[in-house]
Coordinates of C-alpha atoms in Angstrom, one line a residue:
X1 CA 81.2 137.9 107.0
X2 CA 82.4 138.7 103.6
X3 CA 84.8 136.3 101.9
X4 CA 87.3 139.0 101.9
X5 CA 86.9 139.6 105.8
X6 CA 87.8 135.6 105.6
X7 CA 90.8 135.9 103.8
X8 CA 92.0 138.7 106.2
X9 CA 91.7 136.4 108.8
X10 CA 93.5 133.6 107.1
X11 CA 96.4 136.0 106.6
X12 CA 96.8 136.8 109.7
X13 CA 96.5 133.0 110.8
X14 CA 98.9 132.4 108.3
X15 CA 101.7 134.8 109.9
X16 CA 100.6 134.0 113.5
X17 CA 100.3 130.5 113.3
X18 CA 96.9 130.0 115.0
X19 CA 93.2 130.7 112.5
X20 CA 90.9 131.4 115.8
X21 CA 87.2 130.4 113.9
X22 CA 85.0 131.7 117.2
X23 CA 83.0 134.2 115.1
X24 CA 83.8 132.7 111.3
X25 CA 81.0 131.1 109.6
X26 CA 80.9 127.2 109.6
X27 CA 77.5 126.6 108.0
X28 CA 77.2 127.3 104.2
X29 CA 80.8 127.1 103.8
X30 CA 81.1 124.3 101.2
X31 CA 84.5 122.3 100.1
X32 CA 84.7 124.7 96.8
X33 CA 84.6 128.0 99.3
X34 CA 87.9 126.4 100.6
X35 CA 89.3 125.9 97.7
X36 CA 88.4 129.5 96.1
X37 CA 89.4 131.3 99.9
X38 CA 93.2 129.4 99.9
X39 CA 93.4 130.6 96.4
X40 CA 92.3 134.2 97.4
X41 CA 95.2 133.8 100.5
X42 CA 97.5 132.6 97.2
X43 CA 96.8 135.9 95.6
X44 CA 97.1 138.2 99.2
X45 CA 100.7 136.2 99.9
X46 CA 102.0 136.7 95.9
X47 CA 101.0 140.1 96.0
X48 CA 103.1 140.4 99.5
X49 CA 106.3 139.6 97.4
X50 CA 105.7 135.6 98.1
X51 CA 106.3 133.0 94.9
X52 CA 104.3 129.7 94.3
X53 CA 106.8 126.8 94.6
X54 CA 103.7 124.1 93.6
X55 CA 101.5 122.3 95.3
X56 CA 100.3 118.9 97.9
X57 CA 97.6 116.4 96.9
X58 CA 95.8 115.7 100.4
X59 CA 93.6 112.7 101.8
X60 CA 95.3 110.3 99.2
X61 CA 96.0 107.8 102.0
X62 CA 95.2 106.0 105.0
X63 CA 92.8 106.9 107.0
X64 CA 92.6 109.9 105.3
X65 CA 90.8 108.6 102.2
X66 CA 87.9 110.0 101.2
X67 CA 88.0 112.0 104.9
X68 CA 85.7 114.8 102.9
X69 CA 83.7 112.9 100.2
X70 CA 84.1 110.1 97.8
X71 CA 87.4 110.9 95.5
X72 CA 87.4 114.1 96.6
X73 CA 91.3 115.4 97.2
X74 CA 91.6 118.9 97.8
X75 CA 94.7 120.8 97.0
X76 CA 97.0 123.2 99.1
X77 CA 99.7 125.7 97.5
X78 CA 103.8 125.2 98.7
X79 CA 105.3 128.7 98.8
X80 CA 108.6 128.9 96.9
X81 CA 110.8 129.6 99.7
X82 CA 109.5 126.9 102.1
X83 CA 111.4 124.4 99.9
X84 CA 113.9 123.2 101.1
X85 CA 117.2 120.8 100.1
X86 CA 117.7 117.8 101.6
X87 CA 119.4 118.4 105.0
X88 CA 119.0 121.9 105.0
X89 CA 117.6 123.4 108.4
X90 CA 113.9 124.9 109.1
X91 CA 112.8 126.8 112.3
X92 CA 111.6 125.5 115.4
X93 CA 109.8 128.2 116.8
X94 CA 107.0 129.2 113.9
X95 CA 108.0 126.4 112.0
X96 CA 106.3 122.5 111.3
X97 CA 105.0 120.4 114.1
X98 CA 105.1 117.1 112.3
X99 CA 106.8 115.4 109.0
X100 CA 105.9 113.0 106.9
X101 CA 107.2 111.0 104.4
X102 CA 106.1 111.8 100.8
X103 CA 106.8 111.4 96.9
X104 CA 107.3 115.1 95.3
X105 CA 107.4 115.5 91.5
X106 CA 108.7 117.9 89.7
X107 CA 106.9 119.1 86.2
X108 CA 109.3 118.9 83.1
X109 CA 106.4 120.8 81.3
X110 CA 103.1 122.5 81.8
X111 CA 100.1 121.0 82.2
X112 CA 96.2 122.2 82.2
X113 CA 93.1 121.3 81.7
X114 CA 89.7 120.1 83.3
X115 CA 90.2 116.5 80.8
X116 CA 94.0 116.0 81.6
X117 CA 94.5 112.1 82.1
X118 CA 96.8 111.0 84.3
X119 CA 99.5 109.6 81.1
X120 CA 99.2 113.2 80.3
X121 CA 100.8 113.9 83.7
X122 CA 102.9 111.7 83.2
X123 CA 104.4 113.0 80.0
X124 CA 104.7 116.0 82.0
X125 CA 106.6 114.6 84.5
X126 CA 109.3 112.4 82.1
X127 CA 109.5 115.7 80.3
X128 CA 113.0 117.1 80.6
X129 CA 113.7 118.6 83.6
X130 CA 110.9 116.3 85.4
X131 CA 111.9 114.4 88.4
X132 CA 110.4 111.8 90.7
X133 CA 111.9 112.5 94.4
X134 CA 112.6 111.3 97.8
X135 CA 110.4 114.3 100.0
X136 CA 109.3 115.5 103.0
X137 CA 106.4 117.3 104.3
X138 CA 106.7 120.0 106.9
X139 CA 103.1 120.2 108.4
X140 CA 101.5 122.7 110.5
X141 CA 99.0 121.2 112.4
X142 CA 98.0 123.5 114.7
X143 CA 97.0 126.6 112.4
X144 CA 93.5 125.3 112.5
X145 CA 92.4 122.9 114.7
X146 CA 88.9 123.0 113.7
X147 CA 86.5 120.6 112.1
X148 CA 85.0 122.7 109.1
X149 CA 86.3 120.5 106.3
X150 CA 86.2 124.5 103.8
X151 CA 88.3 126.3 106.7
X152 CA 90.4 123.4 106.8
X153 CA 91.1 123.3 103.3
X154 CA 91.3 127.5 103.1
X155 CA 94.1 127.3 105.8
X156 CA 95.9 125.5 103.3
X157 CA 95.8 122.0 104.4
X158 CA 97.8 121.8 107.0
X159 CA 101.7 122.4 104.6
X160 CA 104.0 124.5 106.3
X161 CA 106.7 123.3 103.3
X162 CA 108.6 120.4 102.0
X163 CA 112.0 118.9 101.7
X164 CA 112.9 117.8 98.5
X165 CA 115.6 114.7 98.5
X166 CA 117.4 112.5 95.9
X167 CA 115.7 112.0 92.9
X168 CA 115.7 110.0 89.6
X169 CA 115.6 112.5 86.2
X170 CA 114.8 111.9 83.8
X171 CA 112.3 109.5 84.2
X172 CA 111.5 106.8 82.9
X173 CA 108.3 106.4 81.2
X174 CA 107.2 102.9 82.5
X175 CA 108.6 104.3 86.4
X176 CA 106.1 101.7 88.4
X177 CA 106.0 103.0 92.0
X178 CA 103.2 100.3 93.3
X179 CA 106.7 98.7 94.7
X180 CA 107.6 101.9 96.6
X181 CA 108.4 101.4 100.1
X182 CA 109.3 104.6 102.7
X183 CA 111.4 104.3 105.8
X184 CA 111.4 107.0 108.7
X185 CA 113.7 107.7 111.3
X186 CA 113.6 110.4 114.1
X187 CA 116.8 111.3 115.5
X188 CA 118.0 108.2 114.4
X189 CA 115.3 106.0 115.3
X190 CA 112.6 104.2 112.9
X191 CA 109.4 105.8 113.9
X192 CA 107.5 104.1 110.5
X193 CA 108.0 102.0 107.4
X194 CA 105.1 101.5 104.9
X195 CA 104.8 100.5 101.4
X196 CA 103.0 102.0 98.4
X197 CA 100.5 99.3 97.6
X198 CA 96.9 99.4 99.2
X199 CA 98.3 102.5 101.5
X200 CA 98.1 105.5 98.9
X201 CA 96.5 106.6 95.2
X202 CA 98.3 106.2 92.4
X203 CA 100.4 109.1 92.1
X204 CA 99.6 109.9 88.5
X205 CA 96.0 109.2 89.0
X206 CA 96.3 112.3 92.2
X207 CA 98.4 114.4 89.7
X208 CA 95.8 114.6 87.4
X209 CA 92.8 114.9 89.8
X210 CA 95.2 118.2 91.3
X211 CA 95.1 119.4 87.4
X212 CA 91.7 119.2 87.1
X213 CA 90.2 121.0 90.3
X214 CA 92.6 123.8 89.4
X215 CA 91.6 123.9 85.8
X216 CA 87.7 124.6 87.5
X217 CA 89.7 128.1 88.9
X218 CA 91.9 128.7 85.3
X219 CA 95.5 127.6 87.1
X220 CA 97.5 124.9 85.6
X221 CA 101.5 123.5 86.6
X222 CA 103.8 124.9 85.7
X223 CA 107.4 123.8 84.5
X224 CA 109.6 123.4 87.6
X225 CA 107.0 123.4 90.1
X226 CA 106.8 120.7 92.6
X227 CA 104.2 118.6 93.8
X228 CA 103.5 116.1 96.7
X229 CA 101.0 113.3 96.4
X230 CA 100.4 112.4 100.0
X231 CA 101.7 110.4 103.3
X232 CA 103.6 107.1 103.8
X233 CA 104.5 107.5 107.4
X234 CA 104.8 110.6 109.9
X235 CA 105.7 111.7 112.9
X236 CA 105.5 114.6 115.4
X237 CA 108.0 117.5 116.2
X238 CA 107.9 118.9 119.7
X239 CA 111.9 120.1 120.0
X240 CA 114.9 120.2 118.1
X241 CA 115.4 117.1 116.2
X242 CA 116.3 115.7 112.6
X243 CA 113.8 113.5 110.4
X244 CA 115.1 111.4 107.3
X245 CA 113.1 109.0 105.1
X246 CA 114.4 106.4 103.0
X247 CA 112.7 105.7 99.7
X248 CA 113.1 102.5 97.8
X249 CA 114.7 102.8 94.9
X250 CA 115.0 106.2 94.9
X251 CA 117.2 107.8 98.2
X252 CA 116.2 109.8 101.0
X253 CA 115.5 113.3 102.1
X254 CA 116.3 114.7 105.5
X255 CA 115.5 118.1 107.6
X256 CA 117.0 119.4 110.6
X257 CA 114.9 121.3 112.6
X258 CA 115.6 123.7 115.5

């Protein structure tokens, strides 16, 4: 199957909510044909009238560490009009089956390069117009429920969008975020509460490792664009609910959903 006949399918996973991989090919599929296929799906969606809003950081923590390879954290794209405002109200039916807390940053500048650092990044981010906020991701789960690690990542990581909450900008250069603790609540309820330290990557150190595998496919961030560096806690959606995280020092970000 050609890579094009791939991204075909992708697209129509991608409107239908389910990638069936019975007859696509697992074997000589390597974690760099993911990465070039969700970029090719990238490409098919923008050229379908869709706008790149940023993009997620995956396996930076838990158990999901090094899931696919020493250090190796593969990206996924967030489309422009799956971001949402804190409190404002996503679909049910087509929409995420599970949220998690996360950090999302917003660029103050642009920022390239296969040798960016991450105090580069940083710079970038307590640029003006950067911001550090209280975020959500909307995942969907079950658009692949294979175990190719490249489909997995060409199906674009499981983000079905994110919530982005209260937020400190500008920011400070010296911002620590070691300290960062995330509380979640579902409908209400604490469902999770875990803290920064041990748990996740350090988020400048996962901003610069997202800057560098995109440099290997000529894309950079952009001004504006956001970007999520991985879970704190999560939970599952199965019916109409509301989900809110607390970030320390920072405020929370909330979804309805339904």
């Amino acid at each position: 199957m050609t890579q094009g006949a791939i991204v075909d399918r992708l697209l129509e996973a991608w409107r239908s909510g389910r990638l069936d991989d019975a007859d696509l090919p697992a074997a000589g599929l390597g974690l760099d044909d993911g990465l070039a296929l969700q970029l090719e799906l990238l490409e098919r969606l923008r050229a379908q009238g869709e706008q790149l809003g940023g993009w997620k950081v995956g396996l930076t923590s838990g158990t999901a560490l090094d899931r696919m390879g020493p250090g190796f954290r593969p990206f996924g794209f967030i489309l422009a009009d799956r971001i949402f405002a804190s409190g404002d109200r996503a679909p049910l039916a087509g929409g995420p089956d599970s949220v998690e807390g996360e950090l999302c940053f917003r660029l103050g500048e642009h920022v390239a390069g296969a040798d960016v650092t991450p105090d580069d990044v940083r710079r970038a981010v307590c640029a003006p117009g950067g911001a550090v906020a209280a975020g959500l991701e909307l995942n969907d789960r079950g658009r692949y429920t294979g175990d190719v690690a490249a489909l997995s990542i060409a199906a674009n990581m499981t983000n079905w969008g994110i919530v982005v909450g209260d937020a400190i900008s500008p920011v400070p250069a010296g911002l620590d975020l070691d300290d960062l603790r995330v509380d979640l609540r579902h409908d209400g309820r604490e469902v999770g509460s875990q803290g920064a330290r041990g748990h996740i990557d350090d988020h400048f150190l996962s901003l610069s490792r997202l800057v560098r595998q995109l440099a290997r496919f000529d894309v950079g961030l952009e001004a504006g664009q956001h970007v999520i560096t991985g879970a704190f806690v999560r939970t599952r959606v199965t019916g109409p609910t509301r989900v809110e995280a607390e970030f320390s020092g920072i405020g929370r970000a909330a979804i309805e959903i339904g």
